[in-house]
Amino acid sequence: MRQPNRKRKLSLESTEHMNQDRCTGQTEEEKKPGEVATPSKRESSVTTAETWSWEQYLREGNAVAAPVELFSKDQSFPEHENGFQVGMRLEGIDARRPSVFCVLSVAEVCGYRLRLHFDGYLSCYDFWTNAGSPDIHPVGWCQKTKHELHIPRDYRKDKFVWMDYLKACRLQNAPKKLFRNRSSNGPVPREFQVGMKLEAVDRRNPRLMCVATIADIVEDRVRVHFDSLDDSLDYWCDVNSPYIQPVGWCQENGRTLVAPQGYPDPDNFSWTDYLRASQAKAVPAKAFSMRTPHGFLPNMKLEAVDKRNPRLIRVATIADVDDYRVKIHFDGWDHKYDYWVDADSQDIHPIGWCDVTGHPLEVPYGSKHVKILPGQPACPTPGCRGIGHIRGPRYAGHHSAFGCPYSDVNLKREAALQDRLREQTQANLELDPSHSKSENPCNLNVNGKCENANSQCRLVQQAKCLKIKGKEDIDLDNLFRGEKASIIFAVLFMSGKIQSCGDQRLPWALYFYSGHIMQPGKSLWLTNGTADKWALLIPKHGRSVDEFSAELGRKLTQLVL
């Protein structure tokens, strides 16, 4: 891996070339059925009159870069190139459920970063990580370390064999040499054992210290689980993390310890009684070591992943610090977008990291170097170029506040995703024609090429997304959850609002607008108020129009009018 050249200028123009040449994947428009979504071509629609460089930017702003020595090995310039390729298979931790190890595929490669896809699930669950992440492992790692592997949907646990899966679908596993060797960091001290108790910070609400258990140990990290709570709150950390403390720490430091749910007397929690009742041991206090506070200071410059649009890395400034965290501000953006991250987060890097690794860098909003090409669909949110979507990688881009990750309506909203491991609702199943069981689920590989028709392997399961004229980023899954899918498809198709509806059949429903009934019908539905122009004619199968509710009318009005 090249070392950073401080005099080397990183231009937005060259960044766009890198985005095309080094960020490999397929666009939403180009991908074939069954493939995962990848970035929109809109991402390359920016031009620049002159180059942008960190050196000049720091000089003009009389600013200082965060020293490289403040960054950990995981944050600093990588020692090796990113050798992963699109389509490679591997095993890794579910970013939303840290206790779950899954079958993953590389959906996109961009610089030293990867977009990973859960085989058998929608691309809206894809997530970004670094090529050197400790959360990813080679094929066979789970079997070797006796961890349960969550296999692709529609497979039986007792029938899934990695080599058979790869062979049947003509897939390639990621070579072991591509995965980072963490042995140099040293193993977890023997005093830490699975099942032992400790006190831990709830990272989603850092003011809370809770009763916790060591649920797993992998290499140099432990997985913390909060007693009596769902494992979606678990997290992995080093043993010197400031988020974990020995039993009794809260009492010694005057902090309130949150007892497990269902504890008889939570206001008078007793570790002695709890350990005896649960037949568990506490991690010895001597096993804990305090991490040295970071050296970051306010106003230092760096490069940081945009958590609202994680495919992007932006020019950033440290707005504030505490002992173990830094507050990130994106240059040129409003402070309402600032957020806190751990000082050792793998999402912050020294200046020049994007240049060295070949990753596009988003320059400050308002920079004279950036201008939008004529005719480019523009998002109304200041600074947003229409890249990404509040619903995640399933949508490559947006051009309205509805789908914008930065719009006021979405500012405090997390990506609205259902738990992929829970059973989907009937509405989602109906809106996803690809969910129907297929005798040949492995007909397409990640590149869209036809494979063995007799294979029993299911690859990426991609939803058919409706394209609504003028409102391509409307989230139909959320808007029409629980409604009759056949009615929705029929109404939108006959109104001319659907540009593509995949294989959806329209055998019986017709739509008419503003009272223009094309022919007499057996049943007619109308509503009052804003939706009073809607009508549904059911010409043949005698279906009840009671299904077509006033609420559905209001939803359709919102979508089409």
mmCIF file of C-alpha atoms in Angstrom, residues 80-358:
data_model
loop_
_atom_site.group_PDB
_atom_site.id
_atom_site.type_symbol
_atom_site.label_atom_id
_atom_site.label_comp_id
_atom_site.label_asym_id
_atom_site.label_seq_id
_atom_site.Cartn_x
_atom_site.Cartn_y
_atom_site.Cartn_z
ATOM 1 C CA HIS A 80 -2.004 -3.918 1.982
ATOM 2 C CA GLU A 81 -4.224 -3.322 -1.022
ATOM 3 C CA ASN A 82 -7.863 -4.337 -0.958
ATOM 4 C CA GLY A 83 -7.886 -7.657 -2.802
ATOM 5 C CA PHE A 84 -11.592 -8.435 -2.476
ATOM 6 C CA GLN A 85 -13.640 -8.692 -5.658
ATOM 7 C CA VAL A 86 -17.347 -8.376 -6.345
ATOM 8 C CA GLY A 87 -19.076 -11.740 -5.960
ATOM 9 C CA MET A 88 -16.637 -13.279 -3.484
ATOM 10 C CA ARG A 89 -18.247 -15.148 -0.578
ATOM 11 C CA LEU A 90 -17.239 -14.947 3.068
ATOM 12 C CA GLU A 91 -18.581 -15.116 6.620
ATOM 13 C CA GLY A 92 -19.178 -12.128 8.836
ATOM 14 C CA ILE A 93 -21.045 -10.481 11.676
ATOM 15 C CA ASP A 94 -24.437 -8.918 11.071
ATOM 16 C CA ALA A 95 -23.925 -5.199 11.768
ATOM 17 C CA ARG A 96 -27.444 -4.977 13.252
ATOM 18 C CA ARG A 97 -27.236 -8.224 15.227
ATOM 19 C CA PRO A 98 -23.674 -8.619 16.518
ATOM 20 C CA SER A 99 -24.355 -12.140 17.793
ATOM 21 C CA VAL A 100 -25.154 -13.492 14.321
ATOM 22 C CA PHE A 101 -22.576 -14.763 11.806
ATOM 23 C CA CYS A 102 -23.870 -14.868 8.242
ATOM 24 C CA VAL A 103 -23.122 -15.948 4.687
ATOM 25 C CA LEU A 104 -22.034 -12.752 2.932
ATOM 26 C CA SER A 105 -21.091 -11.699 -0.572
ATOM 27 C CA VAL A 106 -19.081 -8.716 -1.752
ATOM 28 C CA ALA A 107 -21.588 -6.478 -3.548
ATOM 29 C CA GLU A 108 -19.253 -3.542 -4.172
ATOM 30 C CA VAL A 109 -15.587 -2.645 -3.757
ATOM 31 C CA CYS A 110 -14.603 0.999 -3.310
ATOM 32 C CA GLY A 111 -11.038 1.816 -2.336
ATOM 33 C CA TYR A 112 -10.302 -0.029 0.897
ATOM 34 C CA ARG A 113 -13.999 -0.459 1.653
ATOM 35 C CA LEU A 114 -16.581 -3.156 0.902
ATOM 36 C CA ARG A 115 -20.336 -3.216 0.634
ATOM 37 C CA LEU A 116 -21.435 -6.612 1.919
ATOM 38 C CA HIS A 117 -24.687 -8.383 1.101
ATOM 39 C CA PHE A 118 -26.546 -11.083 3.040
ATOM 40 C CA ASP A 119 -27.086 -13.989 0.659
ATOM 41 C CA GLY A 120 -30.791 -14.686 0.272
ATOM 42 C CA TYR A 121 -31.971 -11.302 1.554
ATOM 43 C CA LEU A 122 -32.863 -7.921 0.098
ATOM 44 C CA SER A 123 -30.090 -5.459 -0.688
ATOM 45 C CA CYS A 124 -31.606 -2.889 1.696
ATOM 46 C CA TYR A 125 -29.761 -4.763 4.466
ATOM 47 C CA ASP A 126 -26.340 -4.342 2.831
ATOM 48 C CA PHE A 127 -23.706 -2.586 4.913
ATOM 49 C CA TRP A 128 -20.271 -1.008 4.461
ATOM 50 C CA THR A 129 -17.066 -2.010 6.213
ATOM 51 C CA ASN A 130 -13.311 -1.808 5.723
ATOM 52 C CA ALA A 131 -11.389 -4.624 4.052
ATOM 53 C CA GLY A 132 -9.394 -5.061 7.266
ATOM 54 C CA SER A 133 -12.435 -5.289 9.525
ATOM 55 C CA PRO A 134 -12.304 -7.826 12.376
ATOM 56 C CA ASP A 135 -15.973 -8.593 11.682
ATOM 57 C CA ILE A 136 -15.329 -10.590 8.502
ATOM 58 C CA HIS A 137 -13.838 -14.061 8.163
ATOM 59 C CA PRO A 138 -13.041 -16.586 5.424
ATOM 60 C CA VAL A 139 -15.381 -19.378 4.410
ATOM 61 C CA GLY A 140 -15.300 -22.175 6.986
ATOM 62 C CA TRP A 141 -14.345 -19.947 9.915
ATOM 63 C CA CYS A 142 -17.585 -20.585 11.816
ATOM 64 C CA GLN A 143 -17.223 -24.345 11.552
ATOM 65 C CA LYS A 144 -13.605 -24.139 12.671
ATOM 66 C CA THR A 145 -14.373 -21.937 15.689
ATOM 67 C CA LYS A 146 -17.682 -23.656 16.555
ATOM 68 C CA HIS A 147 -19.839 -20.616 15.852
ATOM 69 C CA GLU A 148 -23.305 -21.045 14.367
ATOM 70 C CA LEU A 149 -23.526 -19.831 10.768
ATOM 71 C CA HIS A 150 -26.814 -18.219 9.741
ATOM 72 C CA ILE A 151 -27.314 -19.666 6.275
ATOM 73 C CA PRO A 152 -29.140 -18.096 3.310
ATOM 74 C CA ARG A 153 -32.911 -18.090 3.471
ATOM 75 C CA ASP A 154 -34.655 -21.210 2.104
ATOM 76 C CA TYR A 155 -31.759 -23.471 3.117
ATOM 77 C CA ARG A 156 -31.893 -26.112 5.840
ATOM 78 C CA LYS A 157 -29.187 -25.855 8.478
ATOM 79 C CA ASP A 158 -28.460 -29.558 8.348
ATOM 80 C CA LYS A 159 -28.147 -29.514 4.546
ATOM 81 C CA PHE A 160 -25.959 -26.448 3.963
ATOM 82 C CA VAL A 161 -22.367 -27.237 2.979
ATOM 83 C CA TRP A 162 -20.140 -24.353 1.908
ATOM 84 C CA MET A 163 -18.286 -26.207 -0.837
ATOM 85 C CA ASP A 164 -21.499 -27.586 -2.312
ATOM 86 C CA TYR A 165 -23.030 -24.109 -2.227
ATOM 87 C CA LEU A 166 -20.062 -22.539 -3.997
ATOM 88 C CA LYS A 167 -19.824 -25.311 -6.564
ATOM 89 C CA ALA A 168 -23.538 -25.451 -7.355
ATOM 90 C CA CYS A 169 -23.746 -21.718 -7.916
ATOM 91 C CA ARG A 170 -20.287 -21.387 -9.477
ATOM 92 C CA LEU A 171 -19.176 -18.928 -6.830
ATOM 93 C CA GLN A 172 -15.762 -17.978 -5.497
ATOM 94 C CA ASN A 173 -14.830 -17.808 -1.841
ATOM 95 C CA ALA A 174 -12.592 -14.952 -0.702
ATOM 96 C CA PRO A 175 -9.002 -16.224 -0.218
ATOM 97 C CA LYS A 176 -7.815 -16.423 3.385
ATOM 98 C CA LYS A 177 -4.866 -14.157 2.641
ATOM 99 C CA LEU A 178 -7.258 -11.210 2.198
ATOM 100 C CA PHE A 179 -8.365 -11.282 5.837
ATOM 101 C CA ARG A 180 -6.525 -9.349 8.491
ATOM 102 C CA ASN A 181 -4.360 -11.273 10.936
ATOM 103 C CA ARG A 182 -5.160 -9.974 14.415
ATOM 104 C CA SER A 183 -2.786 -12.278 16.273
ATOM 105 C CA SER A 184 -0.306 -9.415 16.647
ATOM 106 C CA ASN A 185 -2.801 -7.660 18.952
ATOM 107 C CA GLY A 186 -2.616 -10.499 21.441
ATOM 108 C CA PRO A 187 -5.464 -12.713 22.686
ATOM 109 C CA VAL A 188 -8.025 -11.778 25.311
ATOM 110 C CA PRO A 189 -6.583 -12.354 28.830
ATOM 111 C CA ARG A 190 -7.512 -15.716 30.317
ATOM 112 C CA GLU A 191 -9.342 -13.996 33.163
ATOM 113 C CA PHE A 192 -12.090 -13.138 30.674
ATOM 114 C CA GLN A 193 -14.312 -16.159 30.084
ATOM 115 C CA VAL A 194 -17.656 -16.647 28.385
ATOM 116 C CA GLY A 195 -20.487 -16.415 30.929
ATOM 117 C CA MET A 196 -18.704 -14.099 33.343
ATOM 118 C CA LYS A 197 -20.466 -10.968 34.586
ATOM 119 C CA LEU A 198 -19.458 -7.311 34.451
ATOM 120 C CA GLU A 199 -20.915 -3.812 34.223
ATOM 121 C CA ALA A 200 -21.196 -2.233 30.789
ATOM 122 C CA VAL A 201 -22.321 0.978 29.125
ATOM 123 C CA ASP A 202 -25.375 0.851 26.889
ATOM 124 C CA ARG A 203 -23.778 2.360 23.790
ATOM 125 C CA ARG A 204 -27.157 3.494 22.460
ATOM 126 C CA ASN A 205 -27.732 5.394 25.696
ATOM 127 C CA PRO A 206 -24.257 6.051 27.160
ATOM 128 C CA ARG A 207 -25.681 7.445 30.403
ATOM 129 C CA LEU A 208 -26.774 3.940 31.423
ATOM 130 C CA MET A 209 -24.565 1.296 33.045
ATOM 131 C CA CYS A 210 -26.147 -2.145 32.986
ATOM 132 C CA VAL A 211 -25.640 -5.664 34.269
ATOM 133 C CA ALA A 212 -23.944 -7.588 31.472
ATOM 134 C CA THR A 213 -22.375 -10.894 30.509
ATOM 135 C CA ILE A 214 -19.475 -11.895 28.280
ATOM 136 C CA ALA A 215 -21.371 -13.783 25.589
ATOM 137 C CA ASP A 216 -18.505 -14.611 23.229
ATOM 138 C CA ILE A 217 -14.763 -14.188 22.740
ATOM 139 C CA VAL A 218 -13.117 -13.973 19.323
ATOM 140 C CA GLU A 219 -9.411 -13.255 18.943
ATOM 141 C CA ASP A 220 -8.768 -9.956 20.756
ATOM 142 C CA ARG A 221 -12.388 -8.929 21.389
ATOM 143 C CA VAL A 222 -15.319 -9.861 23.618
ATOM 144 C CA ARG A 223 -19.042 -9.622 22.915
ATOM 145 C CA VAL A 224 -20.999 -7.865 25.645
ATOM 146 C CA HIS A 225 -24.612 -8.955 26.205
ATOM 147 C CA PHE A 226 -27.050 -7.146 28.510
ATOM 148 C CA ASP A 227 -28.830 -9.571 30.801
ATOM 149 C CA SER A 228 -32.527 -10.093 29.976
ATOM 150 C CA LEU A 229 -32.348 -7.870 26.865
ATOM 151 C CA ASP A 230 -32.422 -8.658 23.158
ATOM 152 C CA ASP A 231 -29.101 -9.541 21.524
ATOM 153 C CA SER A 232 -29.516 -6.687 19.030
ATOM 154 C CA LEU A 233 -28.074 -4.469 21.790
ATOM 155 C CA ASP A 234 -24.896 -6.573 22.033
ATOM 156 C CA TYR A 235 -21.572 -5.126 20.929
ATOM 157 C CA TRP A 236 -17.999 -6.207 20.399
ATOM 158 C CA CYS A 237 -15.128 -4.386 22.096
ATOM 159 C CA ASP A 238 -11.528 -4.718 23.226
ATOM 160 C CA VAL A 239 -10.892 -5.708 26.833
ATOM 161 C CA ASN A 240 -9.468 -2.238 27.518
ATOM 162 C CA SER A 241 -12.620 -0.537 26.265
ATOM 163 C CA PRO A 242 -13.945 2.260 28.503
ATOM 164 C CA TYR A 243 -17.423 0.766 28.043
ATOM 165 C CA ILE A 244 -16.808 -2.245 30.296
ATOM 166 C CA GLN A 245 -16.030 -2.167 34.012
ATOM 167 C CA PRO A 246 -15.675 -4.757 36.778
ATOM 168 C CA VAL A 247 -18.504 -5.766 39.089
ATOM 169 C CA GLY A 248 -18.986 -3.099 41.776
ATOM 170 C CA TRP A 249 -17.623 -0.215 39.698
ATOM 171 C CA CYS A 250 -20.909 1.728 39.752
ATOM 172 C CA GLN A 251 -21.183 1.484 43.523
ATOM 173 C CA GLU A 252 -17.607 2.661 43.986
ATOM 174 C CA ASN A 253 -18.075 5.599 41.621
ATOM 175 C CA GLY A 254 -21.537 6.730 42.664
ATOM 176 C CA ARG A 255 -23.226 5.610 39.447
ATOM 177 C CA THR A 256 -26.618 3.950 39.131
ATOM 178 C CA LEU A 257 -26.495 0.365 37.882
ATOM 179 C CA VAL A 258 -29.480 -0.735 35.793
ATOM 180 C CA ALA A 259 -30.650 -4.146 36.996
ATOM 181 C CA PRO A 260 -31.880 -6.810 34.544
ATOM 182 C CA GLN A 261 -35.551 -6.744 33.616
ATOM 183 C CA GLY A 262 -37.563 -8.861 36.014
ATOM 184 C CA TYR A 263 -35.149 -8.475 38.922
ATOM 185 C CA PRO A 264 -37.278 -8.538 42.127
ATOM 186 C CA ASP A 265 -35.933 -5.313 43.666
ATOM 187 C CA PRO A 266 -34.149 -3.272 40.969
ATOM 188 C CA ASP A 267 -33.552 -0.292 43.290
ATOM 189 C CA ASN A 268 -31.553 -2.498 45.641
ATOM 190 C CA PHE A 269 -29.630 -4.693 43.237
ATOM 191 C CA SER A 270 -27.097 -6.976 44.911
ATOM 192 C CA TRP A 271 -24.264 -8.455 42.892
ATOM 193 C CA THR A 272 -23.659 -11.091 45.558
ATOM 194 C CA ASP A 273 -27.237 -12.347 45.408
ATOM 195 C CA TYR A 274 -27.387 -12.108 41.618
ATOM 196 C CA LEU A 275 -24.180 -14.063 41.052
ATOM 197 C CA ARG A 276 -25.345 -16.737 43.473
ATOM 198 C CA ALA A 277 -28.768 -17.007 41.850
ATOM 199 C CA SER A 278 -27.370 -17.134 38.309
ATOM 200 C CA GLN A 279 -24.498 -19.433 39.327
ATOM 201 C CA ALA A 280 -22.071 -17.146 37.532
ATOM 202 C CA LYS A 281 -18.714 -15.568 38.258
ATOM 203 C CA ALA A 282 -17.564 -11.991 37.871
ATOM 204 C CA VAL A 283 -14.635 -11.012 35.675
ATOM 205 C CA PRO A 284 -11.754 -10.353 38.112
ATOM 206 C CA ALA A 285 -11.176 -6.633 38.615
ATOM 207 C CA LYS A 286 -7.444 -7.052 37.972
ATOM 208 C CA ALA A 287 -8.198 -8.203 34.410
ATOM 209 C CA PHE A 288 -9.422 -4.740 33.397
ATOM 210 C CA SER A 289 -7.037 -2.105 32.088
ATOM 211 C CA MET A 290 -7.866 1.525 31.410
ATOM 212 C CA ARG A 291 -7.350 2.797 27.887
ATOM 213 C CA THR A 292 -5.309 5.958 27.514
ATOM 214 C CA PRO A 293 -7.518 8.900 26.489
ATOM 215 C CA HIS A 294 -7.138 9.930 22.870
ATOM 216 C CA GLY A 295 -5.213 13.024 21.831
ATOM 217 C CA PHE A 296 -7.724 14.510 19.398
ATOM 218 C CA LEU A 297 -8.516 18.199 19.849
ATOM 219 C CA PRO A 298 -11.346 20.427 18.603
ATOM 220 C CA ASN A 299 -10.856 21.962 15.134
ATOM 221 C CA MET A 300 -8.541 19.196 13.901
ATOM 222 C CA LYS A 301 -9.306 18.043 10.354
ATOM 223 C CA LEU A 302 -9.802 14.468 9.194
ATOM 224 C CA GLU A 303 -11.813 12.279 6.814
ATOM 225 C CA ALA A 304 -14.948 10.580 8.114
ATOM 226 C CA VAL A 305 -17.633 8.210 6.886
ATOM 227 C CA ASP A 306 -21.042 9.870 6.670
ATOM 228 C CA LYS A 307 -23.234 7.720 8.929
ATOM 229 C CA ARG A 308 -26.404 8.940 7.174
ATOM 230 C CA ASN A 309 -24.999 7.916 3.804
ATOM 231 C CA PRO A 310 -22.275 5.378 4.626
ATOM 232 C CA ARG A 311 -21.040 4.935 1.069
ATOM 233 C CA LEU A 312 -19.610 8.499 1.316
ATOM 234 C CA ILE A 313 -16.510 9.814 3.086
ATOM 235 C CA ARG A 314 -16.406 13.567 3.704
ATOM 236 C CA VAL A 315 -13.974 16.295 4.701
ATOM 237 C CA ALA A 316 -14.626 16.730 8.424
ATOM 238 C CA THR A 317 -13.650 18.691 11.520
ATOM 239 C CA ILE A 318 -13.609 17.608 15.160
ATOM 240 C CA ALA A 319 -16.230 19.863 16.732
ATOM 241 C CA ASP A 320 -15.901 18.594 20.314
ATOM 242 C CA VAL A 321 -14.272 15.839 22.352
ATOM 243 C CA ASP A 322 -14.707 13.914 25.558
ATOM 244 C CA ASP A 323 -12.459 11.286 27.121
ATOM 245 C CA TYR A 324 -13.158 8.556 24.588
ATOM 246 C CA ARG A 325 -15.250 10.121 21.827
ATOM 247 C CA VAL A 326 -15.066 12.857 19.205
ATOM 248 C CA LYS A 327 -17.868 14.888 17.665
ATOM 249 C CA ILE A 328 -17.736 14.955 13.868
ATOM 250 C CA HIS A 329 -18.746 18.005 11.820
ATOM 251 C CA PHE A 330 -18.821 17.877 8.023
ATOM 252 C CA ASP A 331 -17.257 21.004 6.579
ATOM 253 C CA GLY A 332 -19.743 23.269 4.845
ATOM 254 C CA TRP A 333 -22.753 21.514 6.384
ATOM 255 C CA ASP A 334 -25.094 22.654 9.138
ATOM 256 C CA HIS A 335 -24.154 21.625 12.675
ATOM 257 C CA LYS A 336 -27.447 19.752 12.988
ATOM 258 C CA TYR A 337 -25.710 16.929 11.111
ATOM 259 C CA ASP A 338 -22.901 16.639 13.690
ATOM 260 C CA TYR A 339 -22.659 13.374 15.622
ATOM 261 C CA TRP A 340 -20.462 11.602 18.162
ATOM 262 C CA VAL A 341 -18.297 8.575 17.368
ATOM 263 C CA ASP A 342 -15.804 6.562 19.384
ATOM 264 C CA ALA A 343 -12.280 7.876 19.049
ATOM 265 C CA ASP A 344 -11.182 4.430 17.858
ATOM 266 C CA SER A 345 -14.003 4.082 15.299
ATOM 267 C CA GLN A 346 -12.958 2.563 11.981
ATOM 268 C CA ASP A 347 -15.046 5.248 10.256
ATOM 269 C CA ILE A 348 -12.568 8.083 10.876
ATOM 270 C CA HIS A 349 -9.234 8.425 9.103
ATOM 271 C CA PRO A 350 -6.298 10.822 8.731
ATOM 272 C CA ILE A 351 -6.331 13.288 5.855
ATOM 273 C CA GLY A 352 -5.143 11.689 2.638
ATOM 274 C CA TRP A 353 -6.639 8.297 3.487
ATOM 275 C CA CYS A 354 -9.091 8.451 0.588
ATOM 276 C CA ASP A 355 -6.336 9.499 -1.804
ATOM 277 C CA VAL A 356 -4.077 6.652 -0.724
ATOM 278 C CA THR A 357 -6.750 3.949 -0.793
ATOM 279 C CA GLY A 358 -8.484 5.142 -3.964
#
